[in-house]
mmCIF file of C-alpha atoms in Angstrom:
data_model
loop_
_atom_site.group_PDB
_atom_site.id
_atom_site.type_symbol
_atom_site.label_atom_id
_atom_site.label_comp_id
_atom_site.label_asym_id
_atom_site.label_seq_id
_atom_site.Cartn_x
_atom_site.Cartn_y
_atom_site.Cartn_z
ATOM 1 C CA UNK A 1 7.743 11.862 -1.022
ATOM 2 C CA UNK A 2 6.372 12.286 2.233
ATOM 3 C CA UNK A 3 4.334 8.903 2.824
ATOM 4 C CA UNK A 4 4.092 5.462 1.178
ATOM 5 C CA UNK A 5 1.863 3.007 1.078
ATOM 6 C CA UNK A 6 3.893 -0.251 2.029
ATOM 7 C CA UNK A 7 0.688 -2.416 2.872
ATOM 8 C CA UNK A 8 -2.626 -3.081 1.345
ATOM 9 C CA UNK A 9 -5.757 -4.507 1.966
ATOM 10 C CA UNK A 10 -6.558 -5.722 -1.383
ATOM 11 C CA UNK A 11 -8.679 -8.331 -3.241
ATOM 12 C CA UNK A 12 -6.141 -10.988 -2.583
ATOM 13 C CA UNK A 13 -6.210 -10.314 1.311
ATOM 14 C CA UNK A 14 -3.038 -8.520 3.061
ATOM 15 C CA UNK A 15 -0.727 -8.001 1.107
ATOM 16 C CA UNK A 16 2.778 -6.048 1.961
ATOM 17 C CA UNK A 17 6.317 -4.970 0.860
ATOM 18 C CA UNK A 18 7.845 -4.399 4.248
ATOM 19 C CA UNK A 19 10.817 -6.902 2.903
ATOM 20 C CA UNK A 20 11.906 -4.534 0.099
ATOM 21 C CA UNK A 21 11.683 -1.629 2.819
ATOM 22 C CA UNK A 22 13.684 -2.287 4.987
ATOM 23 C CA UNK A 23 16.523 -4.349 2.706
ATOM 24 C CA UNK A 24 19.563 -3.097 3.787
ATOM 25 C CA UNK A 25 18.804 -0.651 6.501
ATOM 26 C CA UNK A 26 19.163 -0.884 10.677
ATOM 27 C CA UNK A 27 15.784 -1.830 11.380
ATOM 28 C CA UNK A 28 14.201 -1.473 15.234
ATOM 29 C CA UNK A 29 11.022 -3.773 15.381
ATOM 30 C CA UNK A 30 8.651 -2.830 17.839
ATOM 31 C CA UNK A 31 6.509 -5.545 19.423
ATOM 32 C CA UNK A 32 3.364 -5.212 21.078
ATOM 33 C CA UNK A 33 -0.413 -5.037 21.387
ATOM 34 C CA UNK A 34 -2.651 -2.806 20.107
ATOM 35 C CA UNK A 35 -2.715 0.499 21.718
ATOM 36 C CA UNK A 36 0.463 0.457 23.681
ATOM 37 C CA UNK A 37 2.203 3.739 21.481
ATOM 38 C CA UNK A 38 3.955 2.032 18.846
ATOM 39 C CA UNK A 39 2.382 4.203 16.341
ATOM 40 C CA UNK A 40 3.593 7.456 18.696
ATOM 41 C CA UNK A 41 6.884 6.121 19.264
ATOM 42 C CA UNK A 42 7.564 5.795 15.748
ATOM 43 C CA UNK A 43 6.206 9.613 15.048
ATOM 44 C CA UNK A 44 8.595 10.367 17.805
ATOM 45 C CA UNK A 45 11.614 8.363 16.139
ATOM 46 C CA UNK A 46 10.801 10.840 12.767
ATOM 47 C CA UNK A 47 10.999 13.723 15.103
ATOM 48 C CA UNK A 48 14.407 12.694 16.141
ATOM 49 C CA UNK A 49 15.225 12.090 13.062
ATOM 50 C CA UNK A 50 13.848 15.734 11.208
ATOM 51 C CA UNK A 51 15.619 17.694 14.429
ATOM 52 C CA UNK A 52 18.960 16.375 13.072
ATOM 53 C CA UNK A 53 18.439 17.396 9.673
ATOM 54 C CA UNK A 54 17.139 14.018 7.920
ATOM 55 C CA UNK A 55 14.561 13.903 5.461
ATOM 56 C CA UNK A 56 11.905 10.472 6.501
ATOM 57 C CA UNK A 57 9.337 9.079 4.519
ATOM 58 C CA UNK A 58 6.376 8.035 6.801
ATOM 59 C CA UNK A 59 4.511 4.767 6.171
ATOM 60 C CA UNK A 60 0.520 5.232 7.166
ATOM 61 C CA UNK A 61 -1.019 1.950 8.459
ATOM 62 C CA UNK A 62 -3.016 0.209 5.647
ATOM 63 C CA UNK A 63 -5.953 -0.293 8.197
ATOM 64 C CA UNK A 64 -5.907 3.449 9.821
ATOM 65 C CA UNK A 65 -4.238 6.241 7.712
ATOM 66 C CA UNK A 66 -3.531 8.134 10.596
ATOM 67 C CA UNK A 67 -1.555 5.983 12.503
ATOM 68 C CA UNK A 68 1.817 4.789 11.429
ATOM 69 C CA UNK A 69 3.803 1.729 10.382
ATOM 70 C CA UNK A 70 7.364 2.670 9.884
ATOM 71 C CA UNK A 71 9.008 5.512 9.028
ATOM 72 C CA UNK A 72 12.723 5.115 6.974
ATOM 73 C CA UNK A 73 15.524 8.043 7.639
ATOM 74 C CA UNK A 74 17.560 8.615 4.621
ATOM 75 C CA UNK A 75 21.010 9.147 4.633
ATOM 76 C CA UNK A 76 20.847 7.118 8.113
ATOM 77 C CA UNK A 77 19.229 4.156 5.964
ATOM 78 C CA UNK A 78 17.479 3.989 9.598
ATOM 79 C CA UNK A 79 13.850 2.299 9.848
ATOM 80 C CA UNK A 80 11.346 1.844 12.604
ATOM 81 C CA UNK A 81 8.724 -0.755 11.995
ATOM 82 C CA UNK A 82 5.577 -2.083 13.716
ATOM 83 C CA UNK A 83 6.979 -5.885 13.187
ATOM 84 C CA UNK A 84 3.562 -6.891 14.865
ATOM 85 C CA UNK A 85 0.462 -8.972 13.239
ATOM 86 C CA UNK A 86 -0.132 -8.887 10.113
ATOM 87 C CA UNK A 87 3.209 -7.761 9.381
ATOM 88 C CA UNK A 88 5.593 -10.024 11.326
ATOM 89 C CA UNK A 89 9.156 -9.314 11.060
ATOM 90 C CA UNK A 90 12.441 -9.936 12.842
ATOM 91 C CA UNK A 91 15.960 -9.089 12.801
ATOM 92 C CA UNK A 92 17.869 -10.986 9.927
ATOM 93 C CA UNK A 93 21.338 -10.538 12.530
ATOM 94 C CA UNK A 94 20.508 -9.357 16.338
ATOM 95 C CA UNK A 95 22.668 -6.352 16.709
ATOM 96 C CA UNK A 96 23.505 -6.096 13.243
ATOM 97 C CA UNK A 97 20.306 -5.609 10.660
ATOM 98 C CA UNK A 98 18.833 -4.547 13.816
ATOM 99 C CA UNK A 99 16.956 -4.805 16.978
ATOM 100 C CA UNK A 100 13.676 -5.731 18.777
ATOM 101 C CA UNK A 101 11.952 -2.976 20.985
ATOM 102 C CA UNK A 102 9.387 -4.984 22.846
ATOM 103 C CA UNK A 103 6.679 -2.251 24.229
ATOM 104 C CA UNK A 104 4.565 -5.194 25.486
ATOM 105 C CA UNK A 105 7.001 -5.909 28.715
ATOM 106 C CA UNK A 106 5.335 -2.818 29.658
ATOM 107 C CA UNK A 107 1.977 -4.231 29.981
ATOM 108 C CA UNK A 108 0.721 -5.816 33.364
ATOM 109 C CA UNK A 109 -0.066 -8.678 32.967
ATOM 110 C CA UNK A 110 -2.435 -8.898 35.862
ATOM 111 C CA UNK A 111 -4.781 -6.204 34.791
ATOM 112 C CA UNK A 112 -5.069 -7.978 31.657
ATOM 113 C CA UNK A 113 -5.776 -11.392 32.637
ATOM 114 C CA UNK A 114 -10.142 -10.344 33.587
ATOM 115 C CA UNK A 115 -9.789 -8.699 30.021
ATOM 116 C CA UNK A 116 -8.907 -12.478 28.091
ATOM 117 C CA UNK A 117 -12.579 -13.092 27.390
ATOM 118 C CA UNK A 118 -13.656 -9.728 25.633
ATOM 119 C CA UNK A 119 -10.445 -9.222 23.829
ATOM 120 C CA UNK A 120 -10.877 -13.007 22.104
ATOM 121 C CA UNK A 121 -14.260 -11.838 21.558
ATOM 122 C CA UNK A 122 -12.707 -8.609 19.459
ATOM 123 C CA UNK A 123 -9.997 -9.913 18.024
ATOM 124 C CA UNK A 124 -12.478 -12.725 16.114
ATOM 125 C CA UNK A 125 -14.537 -9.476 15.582
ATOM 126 C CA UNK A 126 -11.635 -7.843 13.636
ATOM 127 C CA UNK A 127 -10.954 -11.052 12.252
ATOM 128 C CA UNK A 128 -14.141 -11.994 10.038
ATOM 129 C CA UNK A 129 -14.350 -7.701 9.424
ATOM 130 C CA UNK A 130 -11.582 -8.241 7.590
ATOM 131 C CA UNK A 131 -12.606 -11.614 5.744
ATOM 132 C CA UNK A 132 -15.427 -10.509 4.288
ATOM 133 C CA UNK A 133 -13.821 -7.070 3.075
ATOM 134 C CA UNK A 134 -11.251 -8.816 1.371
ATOM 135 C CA UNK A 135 -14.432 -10.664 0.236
ATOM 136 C CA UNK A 136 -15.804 -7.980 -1.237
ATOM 137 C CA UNK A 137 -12.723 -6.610 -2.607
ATOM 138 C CA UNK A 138 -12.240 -10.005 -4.719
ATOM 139 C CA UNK A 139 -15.807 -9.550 -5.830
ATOM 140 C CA UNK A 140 -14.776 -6.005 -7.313
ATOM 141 C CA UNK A 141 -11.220 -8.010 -8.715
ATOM 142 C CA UNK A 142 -14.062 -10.369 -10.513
ATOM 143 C CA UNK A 143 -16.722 -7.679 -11.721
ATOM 144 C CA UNK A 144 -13.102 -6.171 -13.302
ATOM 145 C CA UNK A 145 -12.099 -9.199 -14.771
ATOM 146 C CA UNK A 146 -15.400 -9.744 -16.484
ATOM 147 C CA UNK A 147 -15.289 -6.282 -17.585
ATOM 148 C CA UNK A 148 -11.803 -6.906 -19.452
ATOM 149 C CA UNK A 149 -13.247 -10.182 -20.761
ATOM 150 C CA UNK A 150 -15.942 -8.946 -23.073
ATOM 151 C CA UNK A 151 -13.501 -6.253 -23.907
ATOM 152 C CA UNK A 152 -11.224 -8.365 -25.186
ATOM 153 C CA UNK A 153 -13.500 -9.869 -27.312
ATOM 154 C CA UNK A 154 -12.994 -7.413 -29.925
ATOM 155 C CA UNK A 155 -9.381 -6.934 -28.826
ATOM 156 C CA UNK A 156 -6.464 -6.053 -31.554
ATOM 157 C CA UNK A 157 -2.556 -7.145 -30.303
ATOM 158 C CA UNK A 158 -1.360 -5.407 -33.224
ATOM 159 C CA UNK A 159 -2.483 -1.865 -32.248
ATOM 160 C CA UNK A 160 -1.602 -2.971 -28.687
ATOM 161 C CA UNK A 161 1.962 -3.407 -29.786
ATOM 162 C CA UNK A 162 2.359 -0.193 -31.381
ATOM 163 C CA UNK A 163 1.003 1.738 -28.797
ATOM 164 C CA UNK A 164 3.401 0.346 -26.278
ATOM 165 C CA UNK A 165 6.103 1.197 -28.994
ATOM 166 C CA UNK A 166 4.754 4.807 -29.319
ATOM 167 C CA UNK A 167 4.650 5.065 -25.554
ATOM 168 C CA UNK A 168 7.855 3.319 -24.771
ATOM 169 C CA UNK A 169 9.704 6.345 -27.315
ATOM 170 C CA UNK A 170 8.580 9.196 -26.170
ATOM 171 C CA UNK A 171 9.627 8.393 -22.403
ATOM 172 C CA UNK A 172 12.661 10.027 -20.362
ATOM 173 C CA UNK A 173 14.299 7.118 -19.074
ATOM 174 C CA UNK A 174 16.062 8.391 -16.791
ATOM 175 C CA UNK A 175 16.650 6.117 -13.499
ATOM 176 C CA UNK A 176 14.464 7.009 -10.891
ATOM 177 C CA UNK A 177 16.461 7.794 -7.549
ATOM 178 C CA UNK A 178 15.343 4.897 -5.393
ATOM 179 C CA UNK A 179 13.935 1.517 -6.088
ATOM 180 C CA UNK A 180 10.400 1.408 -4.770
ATOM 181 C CA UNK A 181 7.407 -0.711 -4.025
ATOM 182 C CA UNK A 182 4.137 0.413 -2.818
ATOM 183 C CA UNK A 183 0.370 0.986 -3.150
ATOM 184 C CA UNK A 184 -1.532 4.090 -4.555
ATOM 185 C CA UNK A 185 -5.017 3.587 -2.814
ATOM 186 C CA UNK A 186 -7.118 2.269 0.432
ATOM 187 C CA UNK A 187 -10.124 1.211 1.619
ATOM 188 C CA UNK A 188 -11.288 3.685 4.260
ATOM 189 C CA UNK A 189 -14.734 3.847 5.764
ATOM 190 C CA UNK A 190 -15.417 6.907 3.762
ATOM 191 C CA UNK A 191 -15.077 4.798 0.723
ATOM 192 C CA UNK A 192 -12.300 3.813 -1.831
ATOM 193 C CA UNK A 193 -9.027 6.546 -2.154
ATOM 194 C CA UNK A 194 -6.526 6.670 -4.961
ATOM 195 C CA UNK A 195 -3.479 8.920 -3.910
ATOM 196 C CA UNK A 196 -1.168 7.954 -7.126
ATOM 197 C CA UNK A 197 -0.508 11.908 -7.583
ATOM 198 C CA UNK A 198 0.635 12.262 -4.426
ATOM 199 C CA UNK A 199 3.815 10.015 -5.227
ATOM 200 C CA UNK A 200 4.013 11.918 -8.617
ATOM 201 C CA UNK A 201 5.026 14.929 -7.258
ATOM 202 C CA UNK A 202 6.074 17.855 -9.479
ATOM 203 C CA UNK A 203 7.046 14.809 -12.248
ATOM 204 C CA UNK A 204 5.865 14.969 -15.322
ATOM 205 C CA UNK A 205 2.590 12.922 -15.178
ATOM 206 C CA UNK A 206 2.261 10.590 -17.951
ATOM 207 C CA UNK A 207 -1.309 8.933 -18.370
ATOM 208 C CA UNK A 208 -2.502 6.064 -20.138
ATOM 209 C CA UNK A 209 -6.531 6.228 -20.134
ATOM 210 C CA UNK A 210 -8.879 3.728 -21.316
ATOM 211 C CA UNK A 211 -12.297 1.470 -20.157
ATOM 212 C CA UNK A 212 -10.383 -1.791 -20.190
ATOM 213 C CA UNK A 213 -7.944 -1.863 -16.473
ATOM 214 C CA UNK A 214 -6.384 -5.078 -18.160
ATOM 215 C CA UNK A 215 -4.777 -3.321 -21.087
ATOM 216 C CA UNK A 216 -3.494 -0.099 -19.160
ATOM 217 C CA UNK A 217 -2.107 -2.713 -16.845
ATOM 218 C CA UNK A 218 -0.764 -4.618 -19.512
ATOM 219 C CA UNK A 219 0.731 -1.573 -20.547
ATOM 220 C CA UNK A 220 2.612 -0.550 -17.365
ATOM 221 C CA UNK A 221 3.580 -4.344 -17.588
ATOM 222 C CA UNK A 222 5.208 -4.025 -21.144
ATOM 223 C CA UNK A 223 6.929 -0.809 -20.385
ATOM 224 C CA UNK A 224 8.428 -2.364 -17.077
ATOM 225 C CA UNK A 225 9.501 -5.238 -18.874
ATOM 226 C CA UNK A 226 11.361 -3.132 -21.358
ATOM 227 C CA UNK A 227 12.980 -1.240 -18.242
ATOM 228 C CA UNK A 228 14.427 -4.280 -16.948
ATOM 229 C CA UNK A 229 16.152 -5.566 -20.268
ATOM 230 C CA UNK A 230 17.681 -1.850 -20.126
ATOM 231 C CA UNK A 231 18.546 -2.161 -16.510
ATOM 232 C CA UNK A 232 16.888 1.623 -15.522
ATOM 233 C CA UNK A 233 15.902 1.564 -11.586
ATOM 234 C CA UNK A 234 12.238 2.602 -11.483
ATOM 235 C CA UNK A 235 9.487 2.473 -8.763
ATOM 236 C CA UNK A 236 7.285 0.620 -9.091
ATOM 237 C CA UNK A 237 3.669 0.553 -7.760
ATOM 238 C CA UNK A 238 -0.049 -1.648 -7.516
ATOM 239 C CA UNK A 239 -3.639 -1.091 -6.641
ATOM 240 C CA UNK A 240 -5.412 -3.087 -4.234
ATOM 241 C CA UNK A 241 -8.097 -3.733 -7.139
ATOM 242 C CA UNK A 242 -5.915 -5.786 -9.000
ATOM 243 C CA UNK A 243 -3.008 -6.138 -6.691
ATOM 244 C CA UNK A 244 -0.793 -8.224 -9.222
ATOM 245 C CA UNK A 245 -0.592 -5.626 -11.773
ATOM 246 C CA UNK A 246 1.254 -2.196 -11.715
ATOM 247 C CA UNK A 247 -0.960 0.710 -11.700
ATOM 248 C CA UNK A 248 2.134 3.222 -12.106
ATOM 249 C CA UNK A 249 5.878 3.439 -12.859
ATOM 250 C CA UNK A 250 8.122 6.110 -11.072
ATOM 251 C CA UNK A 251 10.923 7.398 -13.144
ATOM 252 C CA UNK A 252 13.623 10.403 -12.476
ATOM 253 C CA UNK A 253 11.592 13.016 -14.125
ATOM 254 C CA UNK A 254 8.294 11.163 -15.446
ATOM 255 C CA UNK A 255 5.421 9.148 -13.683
ATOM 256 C CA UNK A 256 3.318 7.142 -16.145
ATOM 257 C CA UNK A 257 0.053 5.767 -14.061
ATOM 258 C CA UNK A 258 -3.163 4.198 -15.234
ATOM 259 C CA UNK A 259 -6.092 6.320 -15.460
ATOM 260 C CA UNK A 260 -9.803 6.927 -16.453
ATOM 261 C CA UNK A 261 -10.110 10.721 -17.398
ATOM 262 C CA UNK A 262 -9.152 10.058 -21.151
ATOM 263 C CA UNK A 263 -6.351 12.269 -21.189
ATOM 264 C CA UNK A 264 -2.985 10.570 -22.504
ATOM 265 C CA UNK A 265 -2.477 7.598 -24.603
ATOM 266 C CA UNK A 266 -5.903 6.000 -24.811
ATOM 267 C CA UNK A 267 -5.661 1.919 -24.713
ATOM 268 C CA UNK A 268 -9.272 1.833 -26.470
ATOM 269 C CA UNK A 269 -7.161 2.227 -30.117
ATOM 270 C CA UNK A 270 -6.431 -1.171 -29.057
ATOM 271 C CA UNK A 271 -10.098 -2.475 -29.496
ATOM 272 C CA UNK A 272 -12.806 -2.344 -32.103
ATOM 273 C CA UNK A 273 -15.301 0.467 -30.089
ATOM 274 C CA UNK A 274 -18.282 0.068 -32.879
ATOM 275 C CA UNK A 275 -18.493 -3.821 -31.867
ATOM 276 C CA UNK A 276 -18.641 -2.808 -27.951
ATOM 277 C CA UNK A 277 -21.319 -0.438 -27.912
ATOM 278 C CA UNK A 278 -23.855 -3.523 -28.071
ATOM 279 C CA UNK A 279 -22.366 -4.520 -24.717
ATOM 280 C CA UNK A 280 -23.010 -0.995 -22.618
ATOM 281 C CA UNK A 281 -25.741 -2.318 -20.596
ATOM 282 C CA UNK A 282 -23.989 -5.166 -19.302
ATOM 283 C CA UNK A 283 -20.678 -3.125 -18.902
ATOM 284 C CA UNK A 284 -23.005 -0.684 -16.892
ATOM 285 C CA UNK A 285 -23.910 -3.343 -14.845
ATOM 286 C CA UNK A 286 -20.694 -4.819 -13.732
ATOM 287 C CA UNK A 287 -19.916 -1.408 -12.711
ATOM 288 C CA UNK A 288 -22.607 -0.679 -10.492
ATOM 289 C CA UNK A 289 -21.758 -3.783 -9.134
ATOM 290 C CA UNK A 290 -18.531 -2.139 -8.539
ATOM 291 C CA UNK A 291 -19.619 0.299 -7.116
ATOM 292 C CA UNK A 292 -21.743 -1.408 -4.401
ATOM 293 C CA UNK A 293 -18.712 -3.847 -3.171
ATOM 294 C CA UNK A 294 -16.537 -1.166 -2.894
ATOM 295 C CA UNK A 295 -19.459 0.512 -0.502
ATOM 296 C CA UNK A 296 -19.689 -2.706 1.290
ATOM 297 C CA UNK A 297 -15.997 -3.204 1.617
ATOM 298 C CA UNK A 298 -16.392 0.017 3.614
ATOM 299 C CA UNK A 299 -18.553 -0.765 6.107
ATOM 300 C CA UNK A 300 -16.398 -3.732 6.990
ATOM 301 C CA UNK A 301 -13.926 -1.811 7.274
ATOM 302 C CA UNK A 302 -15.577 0.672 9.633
ATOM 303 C CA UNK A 303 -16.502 -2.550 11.514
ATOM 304 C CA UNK A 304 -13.254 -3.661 11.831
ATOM 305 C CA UNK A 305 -11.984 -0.425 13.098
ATOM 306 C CA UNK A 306 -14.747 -0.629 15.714
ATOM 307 C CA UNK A 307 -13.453 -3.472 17.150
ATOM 308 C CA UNK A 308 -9.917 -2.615 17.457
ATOM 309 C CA UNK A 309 -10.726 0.938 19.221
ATOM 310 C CA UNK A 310 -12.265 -1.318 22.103
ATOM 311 C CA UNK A 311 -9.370 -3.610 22.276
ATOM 312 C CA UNK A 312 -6.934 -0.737 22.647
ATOM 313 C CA UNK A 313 -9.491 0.736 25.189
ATOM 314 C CA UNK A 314 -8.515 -2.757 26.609
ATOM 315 C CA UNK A 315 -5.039 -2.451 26.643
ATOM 316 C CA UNK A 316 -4.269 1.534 27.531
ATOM 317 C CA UNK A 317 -5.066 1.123 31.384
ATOM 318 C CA UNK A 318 -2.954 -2.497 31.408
ATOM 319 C CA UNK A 319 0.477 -0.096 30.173
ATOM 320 C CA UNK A 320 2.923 1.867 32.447
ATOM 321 C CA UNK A 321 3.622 4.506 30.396
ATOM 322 C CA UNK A 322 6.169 6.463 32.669
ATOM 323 C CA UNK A 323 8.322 3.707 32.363
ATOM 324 C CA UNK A 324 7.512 3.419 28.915
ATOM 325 C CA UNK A 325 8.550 7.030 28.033
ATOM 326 C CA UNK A 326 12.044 7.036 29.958
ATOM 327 C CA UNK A 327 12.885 3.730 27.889
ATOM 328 C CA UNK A 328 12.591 5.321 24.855
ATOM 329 C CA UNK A 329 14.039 8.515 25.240
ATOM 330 C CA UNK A 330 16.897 6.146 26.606
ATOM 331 C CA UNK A 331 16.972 4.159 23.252
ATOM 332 C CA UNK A 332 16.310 7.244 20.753
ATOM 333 C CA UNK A 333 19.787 9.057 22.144
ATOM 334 C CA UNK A 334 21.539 5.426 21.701
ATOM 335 C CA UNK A 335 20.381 5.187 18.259
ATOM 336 C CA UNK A 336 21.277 8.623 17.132
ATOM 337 C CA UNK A 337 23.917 9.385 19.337
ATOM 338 C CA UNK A 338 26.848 8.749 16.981
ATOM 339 C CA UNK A 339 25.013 11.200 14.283
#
C-alpha cells in the first residue's frame, strides 16, 4: 500500500483515525502554521526513510491530496505527523512515544504581526468553506438514507441472512497483515473520488453490488462482526458518505468492498424488485439530488482551498528557512542514526 486515507471530510464533519495510526509507534509531531514545510519535511522524513531500505506508507491530506499528513516507516514503527488543527495530537510520554518538532519558532513574529487582520479574515473564510461542505455532504448522507428507506419497505431479513451466510463461506479468512483504519474516497474540487482499489491491490476483489448502500453496508457490518467472534485481524475501512459504516474489509488474500457495477453478490435478492419499480421516479430524484450536493460540496471545497493558498502566501515570507533546513537535517540523522 502506498497511501492511506487516515482523515475525511465526511457528512458528519472531520472525522480521523490518526489515534489508531500512530498506536504504538515513535511519533514526531510537527507544529506549525500553514505553509511553513511541514508537508515537505515529512516527504523528506520518507526519503530518509526509503534511502535506508524501509518501505513507508504516505498519508495524503484529506483537504489537499498532494500534500501530506504523516507518513509511518515499517519495521522502524517510525511516524511523522502534522499534529496541527484539525488533527491535534501530542506525545502520550515526552521522549518516549515521541517528540514535538515545532516549525513555527521559525516564524518572525514581527513580519507577521501587519498580517493579523487578513489572516482572521481567511481563516473564518476556510472556516464556513468547510461548514457548509460538510453541509452538503450531510444532505447527500440524507438523500441516501431516504433512498434505503423506501427500499426497505419491501425488504426480506430472511434472504438477507442467507446471503451473509453464502458470503461469509466462501471467504479466505486469512488474517490480514496489519490492523487498519482508513477512508476510500474525497471530496476534491474536481468532484467526488473513490480509490477503494487502490488499497485492494493484487487481492482478490470481492464485491457485493446492489441499489440499497444500507444493506451492502449492513453486509460488510455482519461479516465484520463474524470476524471479531473468530478473532481474524482485518482492515477495516469507511466512506465519507456514510462515515459510520464500512465500505470495505481488507483480508490476507481477499478485499470484499461495496459496489454499484452489479458484479458479485447482489444485495437486491434481499428485496422484493417487482414492488420497487413503482418508486423509480422518486428514487431518480433523490439521486439527482445526489448528484448536485456532491457538485456543490465541490465548490466549497475549491473555496476553501482558495483561502488557505493566501494564508500560506501569508506565512512563506514570515519563515527563515535556512535555519529551518539545518534543523532538520540535524534531527533526521538523530532519528535514524542508530539504524
Amino acid at each position: 500500500m502506498e497511501r492511506l486515507l487516515v482523515a475525511g471530510n465526511t457528512a458528519n464533519g472531520f472525522v480521523n483515525y490518526f489515534g489508531d495510526f500512530i498506536k504504538g509507534a515513535r511519533t514526531t509531531f510537527l507544529k506549525g502554521g500553514s505553509g511553513v514545510g511541514k508537508s515537505t519535511f515529512i516527504r523528506e522524513f520518507g526519503a530518509y526513510a526509503e534511502k535506508l531500505g524501509y518501505e513507508i506508507v504516505k498519508v495524503p491530506c484529506s483537504s489537499d491530496m498532494n500534500s501530506l499528513d504523516a507518513i509511518k516507516v515499517y519495521g522502524l514503527n517510525l511516524v511523522m505527523l502534522d499534529a496541527t488543527s484539525p488533527h491535534v495530537f501530542e506525545p502520550e510520554l515526552y521522549g518516549v512515544s515521541g517528540e514535538i518538532f515545532d516549525i513555527g519558532k521559525f516564524l518572525n513574529p514581527e513580519k507577521l504581526l501587519p498580517k493579523t487582520g487578513i489572516l482572521n479574515e481567511l481563516l473564518e473564510t476556510k472556516k464556513q468553506a468547510y461548514k457548509c461542505l460538510y453541509n452538503e455532504l450531510n444532505c447527500v448522507y440524507k438523500q441516501y438514507q431516504n433512498i434505503d428507506n423506501i427500499y426497505y419497505a419491501y425488504f426480506d431479513e430472511d434472504k438477507f441472512n442467507r446471503l451473509v451466510k453464502e458470503i461469509f463461506e466462501s471467504l479466505d479468512i486469512t488474517c490480514a497483515d496489519n490492523k487498519i483504519k482508513g477512508f476510500v474516497d474525497y471530496i476534491a474540487g474536481d468532484g467526488y473520488h473513490n480509490i477503494a482499489a487502490e488499497y485492494a491491490g493484487e487481492r482478490q476483489i470481492v464485491n457485493i453490488s446492489g441499489r440499497c448502500n444500507l444493506t451492502k453496508y449492513d453486509v460488510l457490518e455482519n461479516i465484520a462482526s463474524r470476524l471479531d467472534k473468530k478473532k481474524v485481524r482485518y482492515e477495516s475501512y469507511y466512506t465519507a458518505l456514510y462515515p459510520n459504516k464500512l465500505f470495505a474489509i481488507g483480508l490476507k488474500n481477499i478485499f470484499i468492498m461495496c459496489s454499484d457495477n452489479g458484479e458479485g453478490f447482489d444485495t437486491d435478492v434481499c428485496f422484493n424488485m417487482n414492488r420497487i419499480q413503482g418508486d423509480i421516479s422518486l428514487l431518480l430524484e433523490h439521486r439527482h439530488c445526489i448528484n448536485y450536493n456532491l457538485k456543490r460540496a465541490g465548490d466549497y471545497y475549491l473555496r476553501s482551498r482558495v483561502a488557505h493558498t493566501e494564508i500560506e502566501k501569508t506565512y512563506l515570507p514570515a519563515m527563515d528557512f535556512v535555519a529551518l533546513e539545518m534543523e532538520k537535517q540535524k534531527f533526521l540523522d538523530n532519528l535514524f542514526g542508530k539504524y
